[in-house]
Short mmCIF file of C-alpha atoms and ligand atoms in Angstrom, two decimals:
data_model
loop_
_atom_site.label_atom_id
_atom_site.label_comp_id
_atom_site.label_asym_id
_atom_site.label_seq_id
_atom_site.Cartn_x
_atom_site.Cartn_y
_atom_site.Cartn_z
CA MET A 1 32.32 -17.10 5.54
CA THR A 2 29.59 -14.55 6.00
CA LEU A 3 26.76 -13.33 3.76
CA LEU A 4 25.46 -9.80 4.15
CA ILE A 5 21.90 -9.03 3.07
CA ILE A 6 21.36 -5.42 2.02
CA ALA A 7 17.69 -5.00 1.19
CA PRO A 8 14.48 -3.31 2.35
CA GLY A 9 13.70 -4.24 5.94
CA GLU A 10 10.28 -5.75 5.70
CA ARG A 11 11.32 -9.17 4.38
CA LEU A 12 14.70 -9.54 6.09
CA GLU A 13 13.39 -11.88 8.74
CA TRP A 14 11.90 -14.12 6.07
CA TRP A 15 15.24 -14.29 4.23
CA GLN A 16 17.04 -15.08 7.50
CA ARG A 17 14.57 -17.87 8.23
CA GLU A 18 14.93 -19.41 4.78
CA PHE A 19 18.74 -19.29 4.96
CA THR A 20 18.63 -21.01 8.34
CA ARG A 21 16.56 -23.74 6.73
CA ALA A 22 18.50 -24.11 3.45
CA ALA A 23 22.07 -23.29 4.52
CA PRO A 24 22.32 -23.69 8.32
CA ASP A 25 26.13 -23.41 8.29
CA LEU A 26 26.14 -20.03 6.56
CA GLU A 27 26.46 -16.99 8.80
CA VAL A 28 24.00 -14.35 7.60
CA ARG A 29 23.99 -10.70 8.69
CA SER A 30 21.58 -7.95 7.72
CA TRP A 31 22.70 -4.43 6.86
CA PRO A 32 23.23 -2.07 8.66
CA ASP A 33 24.38 -4.57 11.34
CA VAL A 34 27.48 -5.49 9.36
CA GLY A 35 29.77 -6.26 12.30
CA ASP A 36 33.38 -6.46 11.15
CA PRO A 37 33.26 -5.60 7.41
CA ALA A 38 36.27 -7.87 6.83
CA ASP A 39 34.09 -10.94 7.64
CA ILE A 40 31.75 -10.36 4.70
CA ARG A 41 32.51 -12.49 1.63
CA TYR A 42 29.21 -12.30 -0.25
CA ALA A 43 26.44 -9.71 -0.46
CA LEU A 44 22.84 -10.39 -1.45
CA ALA A 45 21.54 -6.97 -2.39
CA TRP A 46 18.54 -5.03 -3.64
CA LYS A 47 19.14 -1.32 -4.30
CA PRO A 48 22.02 -1.06 -1.82
CA PRO A 49 22.94 2.51 -0.83
CA ALA A 50 25.83 3.72 -2.99
CA GLY A 51 29.21 3.14 -1.39
CA GLU A 52 28.11 0.42 1.06
CA LEU A 53 29.46 -2.54 -0.93
CA ALA A 54 32.79 -0.76 -1.40
CA LYS A 55 33.25 -0.82 2.39
CA LEU A 56 33.60 -4.62 2.35
CA PRO A 57 37.32 -5.37 1.77
CA ASN A 58 36.98 -9.15 1.31
CA LEU A 59 33.86 -9.21 -0.85
CA GLN A 60 34.01 -12.00 -3.44
CA ALA A 61 30.66 -11.64 -5.21
CA VAL A 62 27.51 -9.53 -5.27
CA LEU A 63 24.30 -11.48 -5.74
CA SER A 64 21.41 -9.36 -7.00
CA MET A 65 18.20 -10.13 -5.14
CA GLY A 66 16.30 -9.62 -8.39
CA ALA A 67 16.45 -10.58 -12.04
CA GLY A 68 17.81 -7.15 -12.89
CA ALA A 69 21.25 -5.97 -11.82
CA ASP A 70 20.89 -2.35 -12.97
CA HIS A 71 20.25 -1.30 -9.35
CA LEU A 72 23.83 -2.37 -8.58
CA PHE A 73 25.51 -0.77 -11.59
CA VAL A 74 24.23 2.70 -10.69
CA ASP A 75 26.79 2.69 -7.86
CA PRO A 76 30.08 3.95 -9.36
CA THR A 77 31.96 2.38 -6.43
CA LEU A 78 30.56 -1.13 -7.03
CA PRO A 79 33.52 -3.47 -6.35
CA ASP A 80 35.02 -5.30 -9.31
CA VAL A 81 33.76 -8.77 -8.32
CA PRO A 82 31.40 -11.17 -10.13
CA VAL A 83 27.74 -10.13 -10.10
CA THR A 84 24.94 -12.70 -10.34
CA ARG A 85 21.18 -12.29 -10.65
CA VAL A 86 18.06 -14.31 -9.93
CA VAL A 87 16.65 -16.74 -12.47
CA ASP A 88 13.77 -18.51 -10.80
CA LEU A 89 10.62 -20.34 -11.83
CA TYR A 90 8.44 -18.44 -9.33
CA LEU A 91 9.81 -15.07 -10.48
CA THR A 92 9.20 -15.97 -14.11
CA ALA A 93 5.71 -17.32 -13.34
CA GLY A 94 4.77 -14.05 -11.61
CA ILE A 95 5.78 -11.95 -14.60
CA THR A 96 3.99 -14.24 -17.01
CA GLU A 97 0.80 -14.03 -14.91
CA TYR A 98 1.08 -10.24 -14.96
CA VAL A 99 1.62 -10.14 -18.72
CA LEU A 100 -1.24 -12.53 -19.44
CA MET A 101 -3.61 -10.67 -17.09
CA HIS A 102 -3.00 -7.30 -18.73
CA VAL A 103 -2.83 -8.55 -22.32
CA LEU A 104 -6.18 -10.29 -21.78
CA ARG A 105 -7.56 -7.18 -20.14
CA TYR A 106 -6.65 -5.12 -23.20
CA HIS A 107 -7.70 -7.81 -25.65
CA ARG A 108 -11.14 -7.89 -23.99
CA ASN A 109 -11.41 -4.05 -23.88
CA GLN A 110 -11.70 -4.05 -20.09
CA PRO A 111 -10.55 -0.40 -19.67
CA VAL A 112 -13.57 0.65 -21.78
CA PHE A 113 -15.96 -1.36 -19.61
CA ALA A 114 -14.35 -0.02 -16.42
CA ALA A 115 -14.93 3.54 -17.68
CA GLN A 116 -18.53 2.65 -18.58
CA GLN A 117 -19.10 1.29 -15.08
CA ARG A 118 -17.84 4.54 -13.52
CA GLU A 119 -20.47 6.38 -15.62
CA HIS A 120 -23.23 3.76 -14.99
CA VAL A 121 -23.34 3.04 -18.73
CA TRP A 122 -24.63 -0.32 -19.96
CA ASP A 123 -23.36 -0.74 -23.50
CA ASP A 124 -22.67 -4.31 -24.50
CA ARG A 125 -21.29 -3.49 -27.93
CA ALA A 126 -17.70 -4.56 -27.81
CA ARG A 127 -15.55 -1.72 -29.03
CA GLU A 128 -14.15 -4.22 -31.49
CA LEU A 129 -14.72 -7.95 -31.42
CA ARG A 130 -11.43 -9.68 -32.10
CA GLN A 131 -10.26 -13.25 -31.74
CA ALA A 132 -6.91 -13.92 -30.04
CA ASP A 133 -5.31 -15.00 -33.30
CA GLU A 134 -6.24 -11.60 -34.74
CA ARG A 135 -4.54 -9.73 -31.90
CA ARG A 136 -0.87 -8.93 -32.43
CA VAL A 137 1.15 -8.91 -29.21
CA GLY A 138 4.84 -7.97 -29.15
CA VAL A 139 7.31 -8.63 -26.34
CA MET A 140 10.53 -6.62 -26.05
CA GLY A 141 13.15 -8.90 -24.47
CA LEU A 142 13.27 -12.62 -25.09
CA GLY A 143 15.31 -13.64 -22.08
CA GLU A 144 14.24 -15.74 -19.09
CA LEU A 145 11.04 -13.74 -18.67
CA GLY A 146 10.23 -12.81 -22.26
CA ARG A 147 10.59 -16.38 -23.54
CA ASP A 148 8.10 -17.73 -21.02
CA ALA A 149 5.65 -14.89 -21.72
CA VAL A 150 5.72 -15.37 -25.50
CA ALA A 151 5.28 -19.14 -25.16
CA LYS A 152 2.19 -18.72 -22.98
CA LEU A 153 0.74 -15.91 -25.09
CA ALA A 154 1.17 -18.13 -28.15
CA ALA A 155 -0.49 -21.00 -26.28
CA LEU A 156 -3.51 -18.74 -25.71
CA GLY A 157 -3.67 -18.23 -29.46
CA PHE A 158 -2.31 -14.68 -29.79
CA ASP A 159 -0.34 -13.63 -32.85
CA VAL A 160 2.96 -13.13 -31.01
CA ALA A 161 6.26 -11.48 -31.91
CA GLY A 162 9.37 -10.81 -29.88
CA TRP A 163 12.36 -8.49 -30.15
CA SER A 164 15.81 -9.13 -28.71
CA ARG A 165 19.42 -8.11 -29.20
CA THR A 166 20.57 -11.32 -30.90
CA ALA A 167 18.62 -13.45 -33.39
CA LYS A 168 16.22 -16.07 -32.00
CA ASP A 169 14.20 -18.93 -33.41
CA ILE A 170 11.15 -19.61 -31.22
CA PRO A 171 8.41 -21.83 -32.63
CA GLY A 172 5.15 -19.95 -33.13
CA VAL A 173 6.74 -16.54 -32.46
CA ALA A 174 7.82 -14.00 -35.08
CA CYS A 175 11.32 -13.06 -33.94
CA PHE A 176 12.92 -9.68 -34.61
CA ASP A 177 16.32 -8.54 -33.42
CA GLY A 178 18.60 -5.55 -33.29
CA PRO A 179 18.01 -1.84 -33.82
CA ASP A 180 17.17 -2.28 -37.54
CA GLU A 181 14.26 -4.61 -36.80
CA LEU A 182 12.75 -2.53 -34.02
CA ALA A 183 10.57 -0.46 -36.38
CA PRO A 184 8.97 -3.44 -38.19
CA PHE A 185 8.46 -5.18 -34.85
CA LEU A 186 6.67 -2.12 -33.44
CA ALA A 187 4.64 -1.59 -36.62
CA ARG A 188 2.96 -4.98 -36.19
CA THR A 189 2.43 -4.73 -32.42
CA GLU A 190 -0.97 -3.74 -31.02
CA ILE A 191 -0.18 -4.72 -27.43
CA LEU A 192 3.44 -4.00 -26.51
CA VAL A 193 5.02 -5.66 -23.48
CA CYS A 194 8.41 -4.44 -22.25
CA LEU A 195 10.59 -7.04 -20.50
CA LEU A 196 14.00 -5.59 -21.32
CA PRO A 197 16.85 -5.10 -18.86
CA MET A 198 17.91 -1.50 -18.17
CA THR A 199 21.15 -0.83 -20.02
CA ALA A 200 22.76 2.09 -21.84
CA GLN A 201 21.12 0.77 -25.04
CA THR A 202 17.62 0.30 -23.65
CA ALA A 203 17.28 3.46 -21.50
CA ASP A 204 14.48 5.75 -22.82
CA ILE A 205 13.67 3.22 -25.55
CA LEU A 206 9.93 3.90 -25.32
CA ASN A 207 9.89 7.51 -26.47
CA ARG A 208 7.92 9.74 -28.84
CA GLU A 209 9.62 8.29 -31.91
CA THR A 210 9.25 4.61 -31.04
CA LEU A 211 5.73 4.94 -29.64
CA ALA A 212 4.75 6.61 -32.94
CA GLN A 213 5.84 3.44 -34.77
CA LEU A 214 3.12 1.39 -33.09
CA PRO A 215 -0.29 1.15 -34.79
CA GLN A 216 -2.63 3.91 -33.62
CA GLY A 217 -4.55 3.00 -30.47
CA ALA A 218 -1.92 0.51 -29.26
CA TYR A 219 -1.50 -0.57 -25.64
CA LEU A 220 1.66 -0.64 -23.52
CA ILE A 221 2.54 -2.91 -20.61
CA ASN A 222 5.84 -2.03 -18.92
CA ALA A 223 7.02 -4.52 -16.31
CA ALA A 224 10.74 -3.91 -16.91
CA ARG A 225 12.12 -0.60 -15.61
CA GLY A 226 10.68 2.91 -15.38
CA GLY A 227 13.69 4.31 -17.23
CA HIS A 228 12.62 2.51 -20.41
CA VAL A 229 9.73 4.95 -20.78
CA VAL A 230 10.03 8.69 -21.35
CA ASP A 231 7.18 9.82 -19.07
CA ALA A 232 6.24 12.99 -20.96
CA ASP A 233 6.27 11.15 -24.31
CA LEU A 234 3.95 8.49 -22.89
CA ILE A 235 1.51 11.11 -21.68
CA GLY A 236 1.68 12.79 -25.12
CA ALA A 237 1.02 9.51 -26.92
CA LEU A 238 -2.02 8.82 -24.70
CA ALA A 239 -3.36 12.34 -25.27
CA SER A 240 -3.05 12.08 -29.06
CA GLY A 241 -4.72 8.66 -29.22
CA GLN A 242 -1.53 7.05 -30.49
CA LEU A 243 -1.75 4.88 -27.37
CA ALA A 244 -5.11 3.84 -25.93
CA HIS A 245 -3.90 2.80 -22.49
CA ALA A 246 -0.77 1.89 -20.53
CA THR A 247 -0.12 -0.44 -17.61
CA LEU A 248 2.99 0.43 -15.62
CA ASP A 249 4.58 -1.61 -12.84
CA VAL A 250 7.87 0.28 -12.73
CA PHE A 251 8.79 3.96 -12.53
CA ARG A 252 11.77 6.27 -12.77
CA GLU A 253 11.29 7.13 -9.11
CA GLU A 254 9.89 4.48 -6.75
CA PRO A 255 7.68 4.78 -4.83
CA LEU A 256 5.97 6.88 -7.51
CA PRO A 257 5.80 10.42 -6.04
CA GLY A 258 2.30 11.38 -4.86
CA ASP A 259 2.06 14.30 -7.27
CA HIS A 260 3.14 12.39 -10.38
CA PRO A 261 0.66 12.84 -13.26
CA PHE A 262 0.49 9.07 -13.84
CA TRP A 263 -1.50 8.55 -10.61
CA ASP A 264 -4.72 10.20 -11.77
CA HIS A 265 -4.38 9.55 -15.48
CA PRO A 266 -7.55 7.82 -16.71
CA GLN A 267 -5.60 5.85 -19.34
CA ILE A 268 -2.91 4.53 -17.00
CA THR A 269 -3.04 1.53 -14.67
CA ILE A 270 -0.42 1.51 -11.93
CA THR A 271 0.92 -1.40 -9.90
CA PRO A 272 3.61 -0.92 -7.23
CA HIS A 273 6.57 -2.79 -8.78
CA ASN A 274 5.15 -6.14 -7.82
CA ALA A 275 4.55 -7.76 -11.21
CA SER A 276 6.74 -10.42 -9.68
CA ILE A 277 8.62 -10.63 -6.42
CA THR A 278 11.69 -12.67 -5.55
CA ASP A 279 10.57 -15.57 -3.38
CA PRO A 280 13.13 -16.36 -0.66
CA ARG A 281 11.85 -19.94 -0.39
CA SER A 282 13.25 -20.87 -3.78
CA VAL A 283 15.97 -18.25 -4.25
CA VAL A 284 17.99 -19.08 -1.10
CA ARG A 285 18.89 -22.36 -2.76
CA GLN A 286 20.52 -20.72 -5.77
CA VAL A 287 22.28 -18.21 -3.53
CA ALA A 288 23.63 -21.04 -1.38
CA GLU A 289 24.69 -22.93 -4.50
CA ASN A 290 26.55 -19.89 -5.82
CA ILE A 291 28.32 -19.46 -2.49
CA ARG A 292 29.36 -23.11 -2.67
CA ARG A 293 30.67 -22.49 -6.20
CA ILE A 294 32.63 -19.40 -5.16
CA ASP A 295 34.29 -21.38 -2.39
CA ALA A 296 35.00 -24.28 -4.77
CA GLY A 297 36.29 -21.99 -7.52
CA GLU A 298 33.56 -23.18 -9.91
CA PRO A 299 31.73 -21.03 -12.50
CA LEU A 300 28.78 -19.15 -11.02
CA LEU A 301 25.13 -19.54 -11.98
CA HIS A 302 23.34 -16.61 -13.65
CA LEU A 303 26.41 -14.43 -13.98
CA VAL A 304 25.73 -10.91 -15.24
CA ASP A 305 27.83 -9.62 -18.13
CA ARG A 306 29.02 -6.30 -16.72
CA GLU A 307 30.01 -5.06 -20.17
CA ALA A 308 26.53 -5.69 -21.62
CA GLY A 309 24.82 -4.56 -18.39
CA TYR A 310 22.57 -7.61 -18.05
P1 LIG B 1 17.38 -11.62 -19.44
O1 LIG B 1 18.75 -11.06 -19.27
O2 LIG B 1 17.19 -13.07 -19.32
O3 LIG B 1 16.79 -11.18 -20.86
C1 LIG B 1 16.96 -9.91 -21.38
C2 LIG B 1 16.42 -9.88 -22.79
O4 LIG B 1 16.49 -8.54 -23.28
C3 LIG B 1 17.24 -10.75 -23.76
O5 LIG B 1 16.39 -11.37 -24.68
C4 LIG B 1 18.12 -9.71 -24.45
O6 LIG B 1 18.50 -10.06 -25.78
C5 LIG B 1 17.17 -8.53 -24.52
N1 LIG B 1 17.94 -7.29 -24.70
C6 LIG B 1 18.91 -6.78 -23.92
N2 LIG B 1 19.42 -5.66 -24.46
C7 LIG B 1 18.76 -5.47 -25.63
C8 LIG B 1 18.85 -4.50 -26.66
N3 LIG B 1 19.73 -3.49 -26.60
N4 LIG B 1 18.02 -4.62 -27.72
C9 LIG B 1 17.13 -5.64 -27.78
N5 LIG B 1 17.01 -6.61 -26.84
C10 LIG B 1 17.81 -6.51 -25.78
O7 LIG B 1 16.46 -10.83 -18.41
P2 LIG B 1 15.11 -11.34 -17.72
O8 LIG B 1 14.19 -11.78 -18.78
O9 LIG B 1 15.41 -12.28 -16.61
O10 LIG B 1 14.59 -9.97 -17.04
C11 LIG B 1 14.33 -8.82 -17.82
C12 LIG B 1 14.10 -7.61 -16.91
O11 LIG B 1 12.81 -7.68 -16.31
C13 LIG B 1 15.03 -7.46 -15.73
O12 LIG B 1 16.28 -6.94 -16.13
C14 LIG B 1 14.27 -6.51 -14.84
O13 LIG B 1 14.59 -5.18 -15.18
C15 LIG B 1 12.81 -6.78 -15.19
N6 LIG B 1 12.08 -7.41 -14.07
C16 LIG B 1 11.00 -6.77 -13.53
C17 LIG B 1 10.27 -7.36 -12.51
C18 LIG B 1 9.06 -6.69 -11.96
O14 LIG B 1 8.54 -7.12 -10.94
N7 LIG B 1 8.54 -5.65 -12.58
C19 LIG B 1 10.64 -8.66 -11.96
C20 LIG B 1 11.78 -9.26 -12.60
C21 LIG B 1 12.46 -8.64 -13.61
P3 LIG B 1 19.42 -11.36 -26.08
O15 LIG B 1 18.53 -12.55 -25.77
O16 LIG B 1 19.72 -11.24 -27.52
O17 LIG B 1 20.60 -11.25 -25.16
C1 LIG B 2 13.72 -7.72 -10.46
C2 LIG B 2 12.59 -6.90 -10.06
O1 LIG B 2 14.62 -7.23 -11.17
O2 LIG B 2 11.81 -7.34 -9.16
O3 LIG B 2 13.75 -8.91 -10.07
O4 LIG B 2 12.38 -5.83 -10.60
#
């Protein structure tokens, strides 16, 4: 029973080490050193090259190394086996820290003060003095990540709303759902946080039309996927003043190409897709548990609904 890891090279040794600690009986190989492909029963993957998983004739499950599984579904040859994803306290905590950091940064007008510093300007007039309970924050996606973010934003006192596919009831959070409630959700959202999965329904969701439904001068934080944002529409919304600033962790092409206009845009903050990072120390345990379940014929943890795409 062999697990194949297909992922960027720099952390492979760490994964190997953690598997040795948590599941010493499991044989673990790292792509491209597959050995006999017939040995491989499970694959733990992050952005595997298209066609590689289809070469494994006895594959029983693909375990996404991240919370998202969209990087697997882009491969048209992905084998028809169960797909699971990561749900992990550390991963969630990282995203929540990122969301809180950037919401607070916008709430406290930090981009204005950063620009003033570049110009050696001392101007202590806050652009607008607002209390947290007067600041309307909206989170798209109320899943594992979105639910934690809204709870902690609400605990800080923000006026918080969330938008999801199906109806939710979360204490202290104004919940909106479905396409019909997207416009009212956006209309009340001054700081918009995107934590949606990438699916056929959510691709390009932040476009000229939807960005125009936000109040003028709104802020955007995208820690979900680059394909949620239409790049040219974002740049247009920043130029017109419809958006004041955007913080982007994810991009249509990663790494972000050196000549992309986002890099030097004064109203865009870029982070290199590290809002949160899967931590092998905790995640090997759920991978090992899912392998145990596959072997025992038990239902898997954190199964992805292939039809829904998340
Ligand atoms: P979940 O599957 O737990 O939650 C997804 C949420 O999105 C659910 O609330 C779901 O609604 C909602 N949703 C899905 N489709 C729609 C739709 N068409 N309209 C409205 N709402 C929709 O995912 P996670 O919270 O675990 O992760 C979210 C995403 O965050 C990941 O898919 C990944 O892309 C990204 N991510 C980014 C990281 C980074 O470092 N930048 C790190 C980790 C994840 P419902 O509840 O009704 O089903
Ligand atoms: C994930 C990610 O999906 O890091 O986990 O983007």
